[in-house]
Amino acid sequence: MSAGEKHIVRRGESADGTFSLVVTPESAGWGYSSLRVLELPAGGSASFATGEDEMVVLPLSGSCSVECDGETFEVTGRRSVFSRVTDFAYVPRDAEVTVTSAGGGRFALPAARATRRLPARYGPAEGVSVELRGAGQASRQVNNFCNPQTFDADKLIAVEVLTPAANWSSYPPHKHDEEREGEARLEEIYYFEVDRDGPAFQRVYTSGPGREIDVCAEVRSGDTVLIPHGWHGPSMATPGYDLYYLNVMAGPGTERAWLICDDPAHAWVRGTWDDQEIDRRLPLTTTEEKV
């Protein structure tokens, strides 16, 4: 196994029953962030306990109903991650949850070890803040469905990023592996889907002594990259293939905040965006389902 392969979970490698992906703090070797992907056939249902984790039920494809704490949330979902901005449901720690899908589908369960128990609730698609970030070939769309500014949670930070074909995102390379002024310590999961099942690429590299990591890998739909530390970026969409990834973050800080530090060697790139337009293909998705 290469130095980078231990940080890559290939599609199907961690499947467990109805879950096609299972990443827990224990399997990742860290303390807070986790992700499961639940696959249900038409009429299928799955029940599980959240334990110490708060979670979001986020449709990747299909719709579902989510039962938790005596309430049922009807989640409209979407045809695919490239077809619309989706609604979702939040479920707290120490809960029993049942997810049922009449038509079948795939549902991401980004999660974080939580110290507080918040109410279960529904997140409408219209409440998701859609941000167009960067410019030129570094243009991308960020769906801020569960970040500190848009949705209340204890530890969990989760967003979706859509990168048009041939663009770079997660750029300039940045890190969040130290607790200090202007930076938070956050473990991060990248879960990828690529339009038409094409190839994409991800880079992660060492940010200092004791934080050795070296990933430069092709990724395809269903692949996952674990980032315990280090500079990460770019995420590279290849020509002809739009790129989606789900970012899941959590850490030990008392403040729930996404605070990053750019790699000083590449931070200057941000200054070039002032004179460039945002890619006119963006936004790739809105709250309206594409025909």
PDB file of N, CA and C in Angstrom, residues 129-199:
ATOM      1  N   SER A 129     -28.004  27.770   1.300  1.00  0.00           N
ATOM      2  CA  SER A 129     -27.260  28.888   0.719  1.00  0.00           C
ATOM      3  C   SER A 129     -26.349  28.380  -0.390  1.00  0.00           C
ATOM      4  N   VAL A 130     -26.602  28.835  -1.623  1.00  0.00           N
ATOM      5  CA  VAL A 130     -25.788  28.437  -2.773  1.00  0.00           C
ATOM      6  C   VAL A 130     -24.771  29.537  -3.048  1.00  0.00           C
ATOM      7  N   GLU A 131     -23.509  29.188  -2.910  1.00  0.00           N
ATOM      8  CA  GLU A 131     -22.406  30.148  -3.060  1.00  0.00           C
ATOM      9  C   GLU A 131     -21.619  29.827  -4.325  1.00  0.00           C
ATOM     10  N   LEU A 132     -21.339  30.849  -5.119  1.00  0.00           N
ATOM     11  CA  LEU A 132     -20.441  30.700  -6.261  1.00  0.00           C
ATOM     12  C   LEU A 132     -19.077  31.221  -5.825  1.00  0.00           C
ATOM     13  N   ARG A 133     -18.107  30.318  -5.788  1.00  0.00           N
ATOM     14  CA  ARG A 133     -16.799  30.630  -5.203  1.00  0.00           C
ATOM     15  C   ARG A 133     -15.727  30.602  -6.282  1.00  0.00           C
ATOM     16  N   GLY A 134     -14.715  31.449  -6.134  1.00  0.00           N
ATOM     17  CA  GLY A 134     -13.609  31.470  -7.080  1.00  0.00           C
ATOM     18  C   GLY A 134     -13.955  32.251  -8.338  1.00  0.00           C
ATOM     19  N   ALA A 135     -13.186  32.026  -9.404  1.00  0.00           N
ATOM     20  CA  ALA A 135     -13.403  32.684 -10.691  1.00  0.00           C
ATOM     21  C   ALA A 135     -12.624  31.934 -11.753  1.00  0.00           C
ATOM     22  N   GLY A 136     -12.921  32.237 -13.021  1.00  0.00           N
ATOM     23  CA  GLY A 136     -12.217  31.579 -14.110  1.00  0.00           C
ATOM     24  C   GLY A 136     -12.297  30.073 -13.996  1.00  0.00           C
ATOM     25  N   GLN A 137     -11.160  29.402 -14.201  1.00  0.00           N
ATOM     26  CA  GLN A 137     -11.146  27.938 -14.133  1.00  0.00           C
ATOM     27  C   GLN A 137     -11.075  27.413 -12.701  1.00  0.00           C
ATOM     28  N   ALA A 138     -11.110  28.320 -11.728  1.00  0.00           N
ATOM     29  CA  ALA A 138     -11.248  27.919 -10.326  1.00  0.00           C
ATOM     30  C   ALA A 138     -12.662  28.204  -9.812  1.00  0.00           C
ATOM     31  N   SER A 139     -13.616  28.389 -10.738  1.00  0.00           N
ATOM     32  CA  SER A 139     -15.006  28.629 -10.348  1.00  0.00           C
ATOM     33  C   SER A 139     -15.674  27.325  -9.926  1.00  0.00           C
ATOM     34  N   ARG A 140     -16.475  27.403  -8.846  1.00  0.00           N
ATOM     35  CA  ARG A 140     -17.235  26.246  -8.400  1.00  0.00           C
ATOM     36  C   ARG A 140     -18.458  26.714  -7.623  1.00  0.00           C
ATOM     37  N   GLN A 141     -19.365  25.783  -7.390  1.00  0.00           N
ATOM     38  CA  GLN A 141     -20.600  26.037  -6.649  1.00  0.00           C
ATOM     39  C   GLN A 141     -20.537  25.297  -5.326  1.00  0.00           C
ATOM     40  N   VAL A 142     -20.883  25.992  -4.234  1.00  0.00           N
ATOM     41  CA  VAL A 142     -20.891  25.382  -2.916  1.00  0.00           C
ATOM     42  C   VAL A 142     -22.311  25.467  -2.356  1.00  0.00           C
ATOM     43  N   ASN A 143     -22.892  24.309  -2.071  1.00  0.00           N
ATOM     44  CA  ASN A 143     -24.210  24.248  -1.447  1.00  0.00           C
ATOM     45  C   ASN A 143     -24.022  24.117   0.057  1.00  0.00           C
ATOM     46  N   ASN A 144     -24.204  25.221   0.766  1.00  0.00           N
ATOM     47  CA  ASN A 144     -23.937  25.274   2.204  1.00  0.00           C
ATOM     48  C   ASN A 144     -25.167  24.824   2.991  1.00  0.00           C
ATOM     49  N   PHE A 145     -25.455  23.515   2.951  1.00  0.00           N
ATOM     50  CA  PHE A 145     -26.679  23.035   3.596  1.00  0.00           C
ATOM     51  C   PHE A 145     -26.509  22.858   5.098  1.00  0.00           C
ATOM     52  N   CYS A 146     -25.285  22.629   5.561  1.00  0.00           N
ATOM     53  CA  CYS A 146     -25.075  22.412   7.002  1.00  0.00           C
ATOM     54  C   CYS A 146     -23.758  23.034   7.438  1.00  0.00           C
ATOM     55  N   ASN A 147     -23.618  24.334   7.169  1.00  0.00           N
ATOM     56  CA  ASN A 147     -22.445  25.027   7.688  1.00  0.00           C
ATOM     57  C   ASN A 147     -22.883  25.918   8.852  1.00  0.00           C
ATOM     58  N   PRO A 148     -21.950  26.489   9.602  1.00  0.00           N
ATOM     59  CA  PRO A 148     -22.330  27.231  10.809  1.00  0.00           C
ATOM     60  C   PRO A 148     -23.235  28.430  10.552  1.00  0.00           C
ATOM     61  N   GLN A 149     -23.192  29.000   9.361  1.00  0.00           N
ATOM     62  CA  GLN A 149     -23.984  30.187   9.071  1.00  0.00           C
ATOM     63  C   GLN A 149     -25.413  29.858   8.636  1.00  0.00           C
ATOM     64  N   THR A 150     -25.679  28.613   8.232  1.00  0.00           N
ATOM     65  CA  THR A 150     -26.970  28.314   7.620  1.00  0.00           C
ATOM     66  C   THR A 150     -27.810  27.296   8.374  1.00  0.00           C
ATOM     67  N   PHE A 151     -27.187  26.449   9.219  1.00  0.00           N
ATOM     68  CA  PHE A 151     -27.961  25.394   9.868  1.00  0.00           C
ATOM     69  C   PHE A 151     -27.313  25.045  11.202  1.00  0.00           C
ATOM     70  N   ASP A 152     -28.143  24.966  12.236  1.00  0.00           N
ATOM     71  CA  ASP A 152     -27.635  24.718  13.582  1.00  0.00           C
ATOM     72  C   ASP A 152     -27.324  23.242  13.790  1.00  0.00           C
ATOM     73  N   ALA A 153     -26.144  22.970  14.290  1.00  0.00           N
ATOM     74  CA  ALA A 153     -25.725  21.627  14.661  1.00  0.00           C
ATOM     75  C   ALA A 153     -24.720  21.770  15.794  1.00  0.00           C
ATOM     76  N   ASP A 154     -24.346  20.644  16.400  1.00  0.00           N
ATOM     77  CA  ASP A 154     -23.393  20.702  17.508  1.00  0.00           C
ATOM     78  C   ASP A 154     -21.956  20.746  16.992  1.00  0.00           C
ATOM     79  N   LYS A 155     -21.569  19.743  16.202  1.00  0.00           N
ATOM     80  CA  LYS A 155     -20.200  19.657  15.678  1.00  0.00           C
ATOM     81  C   LYS A 155     -20.137  19.582  14.161  1.00  0.00           C
ATOM     82  N   LEU A 156     -21.193  19.076  13.535  1.00  0.00           N
ATOM     83  CA  LEU A 156     -21.152  18.739  12.118  1.00  0.00           C
ATOM     84  C   LEU A 156     -21.102  19.977  11.223  1.00  0.00           C
ATOM     85  N   ILE A 157     -20.163  19.954  10.263  1.00  0.00           N
ATOM     86  CA  ILE A 157     -20.121  20.906   9.156  1.00  0.00           C
ATOM     87  C   ILE A 157     -20.114  20.070   7.880  1.00  0.00           C
ATOM     88  N   ALA A 158     -21.060  20.324   6.982  1.00  0.00           N
ATOM     89  CA  ALA A 158     -21.124  19.550   5.745  1.00  0.00           C
ATOM     90  C   ALA A 158     -21.632  20.438   4.620  1.00  0.00           C
ATOM     91  N   VAL A 159     -20.965  20.350   3.463  1.00  0.00           N
ATOM     92  CA  VAL A 159     -21.353  21.125   2.289  1.00  0.00           C
ATOM     93  C   VAL A 159     -21.166  20.252   1.054  1.00  0.00           C
ATOM     94  N   GLU A 160     -21.826  20.661  -0.033  1.00  0.00           N
ATOM     95  CA  GLU A 160     -21.625  20.022  -1.335  1.00  0.00           C
ATOM     96  C   GLU A 160     -20.903  21.003  -2.252  1.00  0.00           C
ATOM     97  N   VAL A 161     -20.006  20.474  -3.069  1.00  0.00           N
ATOM     98  CA  VAL A 161     -19.285  21.304  -4.039  1.00  0.00           C
ATOM     99  C   VAL A 161     -19.471  20.704  -5.425  1.00  0.00           C
ATOM    100  N   LEU A 162     -19.872  21.543  -6.382  1.00  0.00           N
ATOM    101  CA  LEU A 162     -19.995  21.135  -7.777  1.00  0.00           C
ATOM    102  C   LEU A 162     -19.004  21.939  -8.609  1.00  0.00           C
ATOM    103  N   THR A 163     -18.190  21.222  -9.371  1.00  0.00           N
ATOM    104  CA  THR A 163     -17.127  21.834 -10.157  1.00  0.00           C
ATOM    105  C   THR A 163     -17.362  21.531 -11.628  1.00  0.00           C
ATOM    106  N   PRO A 164     -17.553  22.555 -12.467  1.00  0.00           N
ATOM    107  CA  PRO A 164     -17.767  22.292 -13.891  1.00  0.00           C
ATOM    108  C   PRO A 164     -16.565  21.596 -14.523  1.00  0.00           C
ATOM    109  N   ALA A 165     -16.838  20.827 -15.563  1.00  0.00           N
ATOM    110  CA  ALA A 165     -15.796  20.089 -16.276  1.00  0.00           C
ATOM    111  C   ALA A 165     -14.610  20.993 -16.609  1.00  0.00           C
ATOM    112  N   ALA A 166     -13.401  20.481 -16.371  1.00  0.00           N
ATOM    113  CA  ALA A 166     -12.112  21.132 -16.653  1.00  0.00           C
ATOM    114  C   ALA A 166     -11.740  22.219 -15.655  1.00  0.00           C
ATOM    115  N   ASN A 167     -12.552  22.441 -14.621  1.00  0.00           N
ATOM    116  CA  ASN A 167     -12.205  23.422 -13.587  1.00  0.00           C
ATOM    117  C   ASN A 167     -11.534  22.742 -12.402  1.00  0.00           C
ATOM    118  N   TRP A 168     -10.876  23.559 -11.578  1.00  0.00           N
ATOM    119  CA  TRP A 168     -10.275  23.108 -10.323  1.00  0.00           C
ATOM    120  C   TRP A 168     -11.033  23.737  -9.167  1.00  0.00           C
ATOM    121  N   SER A 169     -11.238  22.954  -8.119  1.00  0.00           N
ATOM    122  CA  SER A 169     -11.832  23.499  -6.898  1.00  0.00           C
ATOM    123  C   SER A 169     -10.985  23.072  -5.710  1.00  0.00           C
ATOM    124  N   SER A 170     -11.459  23.391  -4.506  1.00  0.00           N
ATOM    125  CA  SER A 170     -10.636  23.186  -3.304  1.00  0.00           C
ATOM    126  C   SER A 170      -9.254  23.804  -3.544  1.00  0.00           C
ATOM    127  N   TYR A 171      -9.279  25.031  -4.068  1.00  0.00           N
ATOM    128  CA  TYR A 171      -8.059  25.674  -4.523  1.00  0.00           C
ATOM    129  C   TYR A 171      -8.132  27.157  -4.245  1.00  0.00           C
ATOM    130  N   PRO A 172      -7.048  27.803  -3.780  1.00  0.00           N
ATOM    131  CA  PRO A 172      -5.726  27.244  -3.522  1.00  0.00           C
ATOM    132  C   PRO A 172      -5.757  26.148  -2.439  1.00  0.00           C
ATOM    133  N   PRO A 173      -4.729  25.291  -2.434  1.00  0.00           N
ATOM    134  CA  PRO A 173      -4.658  24.272  -1.380  1.00  0.00           C
ATOM    135  C   PRO A 173      -4.687  24.941  -0.006  1.00  0.00           C
ATOM    136  N   HIS A 174      -5.372  24.301   0.927  1.00  0.00           N
ATOM    137  CA  HIS A 174      -5.538  24.875   2.257  1.00  0.00           C
ATOM    138  C   HIS A 174      -5.511  23.762   3.294  1.00  0.00           C
ATOM    139  N   LYS A 175      -5.498  24.148   4.548  1.00  0.00           N
ATOM    140  CA  LYS A 175      -5.502  23.158   5.615  1.00  0.00           C
ATOM    141  C   LYS A 175      -6.320  23.677   6.787  1.00  0.00           C
ATOM    142  N   HIS A 176      -6.704  22.745   7.666  1.00  0.00           N
ATOM    143  CA  HIS A 176      -7.344  23.076   8.945  1.00  0.00           C
ATOM    144  C   HIS A 176      -6.983  21.954   9.914  1.00  0.00           C
ATOM    145  N   ASP A 177      -5.725  21.935  10.335  1.00  0.00           N
ATOM    146  CA  ASP A 177      -5.247  20.859  11.205  1.00  0.00           C
ATOM    147  C   ASP A 177      -4.576  21.364  12.484  1.00  0.00           C
ATOM    148  N   GLU A 178      -4.761  22.663  12.795  1.00  0.00           N
ATOM    149  CA  GLU A 178      -4.225  23.231  14.032  1.00  0.00           C
ATOM    150  C   GLU A 178      -5.265  24.150  14.673  1.00  0.00           C
ATOM    151  N   GLU A 179      -5.330  24.134  15.999  1.00  0.00           N
ATOM    152  CA  GLU A 179      -6.158  25.096  16.720  1.00  0.00           C
ATOM    153  C   GLU A 179      -5.313  26.326  17.009  1.00  0.00           C
ATOM    154  N   ARG A 180      -5.604  27.400  16.302  1.00  0.00           N
ATOM    155  CA  ARG A 180      -4.874  28.652  16.482  1.00  0.00           C
ATOM    156  C   ARG A 180      -5.714  29.783  15.908  1.00  0.00           C
ATOM    157  N   GLU A 181      -5.264  30.997  16.077  1.00  0.00           N
ATOM    158  CA  GLU A 181      -5.992  32.150  15.560  1.00  0.00           C
ATOM    159  C   GLU A 181      -6.188  32.006  14.051  1.00  0.00           C
ATOM    160  N   GLY A 182      -7.443  32.035  13.606  1.00  0.00           N
ATOM    161  CA  GLY A 182      -7.738  31.967  12.187  1.00  0.00           C
ATOM    162  C   GLY A 182      -7.751  30.584  11.592  1.00  0.00           C
ATOM    163  N   GLU A 183      -7.585  29.544  12.401  1.00  0.00           N
ATOM    164  CA  GLU A 183      -7.584  28.174  11.887  1.00  0.00           C
ATOM    165  C   GLU A 183      -8.221  27.247  12.917  1.00  0.00           C
ATOM    166  N   ALA A 184      -9.015  26.298  12.439  1.00  0.00           N
ATOM    167  CA  ALA A 184      -9.639  25.298  13.297  1.00  0.00           C
ATOM    168  C   ALA A 184      -9.083  23.922  12.963  1.00  0.00           C
ATOM    169  N   ARG A 185      -9.172  23.002  13.923  1.00  0.00           N
ATOM    170  CA  ARG A 185      -8.747  21.622  13.671  1.00  0.00           C
ATOM    171  C   ARG A 185      -9.976  20.804  13.313  1.00  0.00           C
ATOM    172  N   LEU A 186     -10.027  20.395  12.051  1.00  0.00           N
ATOM    173  CA  LEU A 186     -11.175  19.664  11.524  1.00  0.00           C
ATOM    174  C   LEU A 186     -10.714  18.467  10.714  1.00  0.00           C
ATOM    175  N   GLU A 187     -11.240  17.302  11.042  1.00  0.00           N
ATOM    176  CA  GLU A 187     -11.062  16.119  10.204  1.00  0.00           C
ATOM    177  C   GLU A 187     -12.036  16.248   9.031  1.00  0.00           C
ATOM    178  N   GLU A 188     -11.617  15.809   7.839  1.00  0.00           N
ATOM    179  CA  GLU A 188     -12.486  16.013   6.681  1.00  0.00           C
ATOM    180  C   GLU A 188     -12.581  14.764   5.819  1.00  0.00           C
ATOM    181  N   ILE A 189     -13.785  14.541   5.314  1.00  0.00           N
ATOM    182  CA  ILE A 189     -14.074  13.462   4.372  1.00  0.00           C
ATOM    183  C   ILE A 189     -14.511  14.091   3.059  1.00  0.00           C
ATOM    184  N   TYR A 190     -13.945  13.625   1.947  1.00  0.00           N
ATOM    185  CA  TYR A 190     -14.409  13.991   0.610  1.00  0.00           C
ATOM    186  C   TYR A 190     -15.047  12.747  -0.007  1.00  0.00           C
ATOM    187  N   TYR A 191     -16.337  12.840  -0.337  1.00  0.00           N
ATOM    188  CA  TYR A 191     -17.023  11.759  -1.046  1.00  0.00           C
ATOM    189  C   TYR A 191     -17.344  12.254  -2.450  1.00  0.00           C
ATOM    190  N   PHE A 192     -16.944  11.499  -3.478  1.00  0.00           N
ATOM    191  CA  PHE A 192     -17.000  11.967  -4.860  1.00  0.00           C
ATOM    192  C   PHE A 192     -18.087  11.280  -5.682  1.00  0.00           C
ATOM    193  N   GLU A 193     -18.684  12.073  -6.576  1.00  0.00           N
ATOM    194  CA  GLU A 193     -19.460  11.538  -7.682  1.00  0.00           C
ATOM    195  C   GLU A 193     -19.057  12.337  -8.918  1.00  0.00           C
ATOM    196  N   VAL A 194     -18.919  11.628 -10.048  1.00  0.00           N
ATOM    197  CA  VAL A 194     -18.492  12.265 -11.291  1.00  0.00           C
ATOM    198  C   VAL A 194     -19.540  11.993 -12.357  1.00  0.00           C
ATOM    199  N   ASP A 195     -19.950  13.051 -13.043  1.00  0.00           N
ATOM    200  CA  ASP A 195     -20.971  12.923 -14.079  1.00  0.00           C
ATOM    201  C   ASP A 195     -20.528  11.893 -15.115  1.00  0.00           C
ATOM    202  N   ARG A 196     -21.457  11.036 -15.507  1.00  0.00           N
ATOM    203  CA  ARG A 196     -21.207   9.980 -16.493  1.00  0.00           C
ATOM    204  C   ARG A 196     -20.084   9.039 -16.049  1.00  0.00           C
ATOM    205  N   ASP A 197     -19.862   8.996 -14.733  1.00  0.00           N
ATOM    206  CA  ASP A 197     -18.870   8.099 -14.131  1.00  0.00           C
ATOM    207  C   ASP A 197     -17.466   8.288 -14.721  1.00  0.00           C
ATOM    208  N   GLY A 198     -17.140   9.537 -15.008  1.00  0.00           N
ATOM    209  CA  GLY A 198     -15.814   9.822 -15.536  1.00  0.00           C
ATOM    210  C   GLY A 198     -14.768   9.898 -14.440  1.00  0.00           C
ATOM    211  N   PRO A 199     -13.530  10.247 -14.790  1.00  0.00           N
ATOM    212  CA  PRO A 199     -12.451  10.373 -13.811  1.00  0.00           C
ATOM    213  C   PRO A 199     -12.331  11.798 -13.280  1.00  0.00           C
TER     214      PRO A 199
END
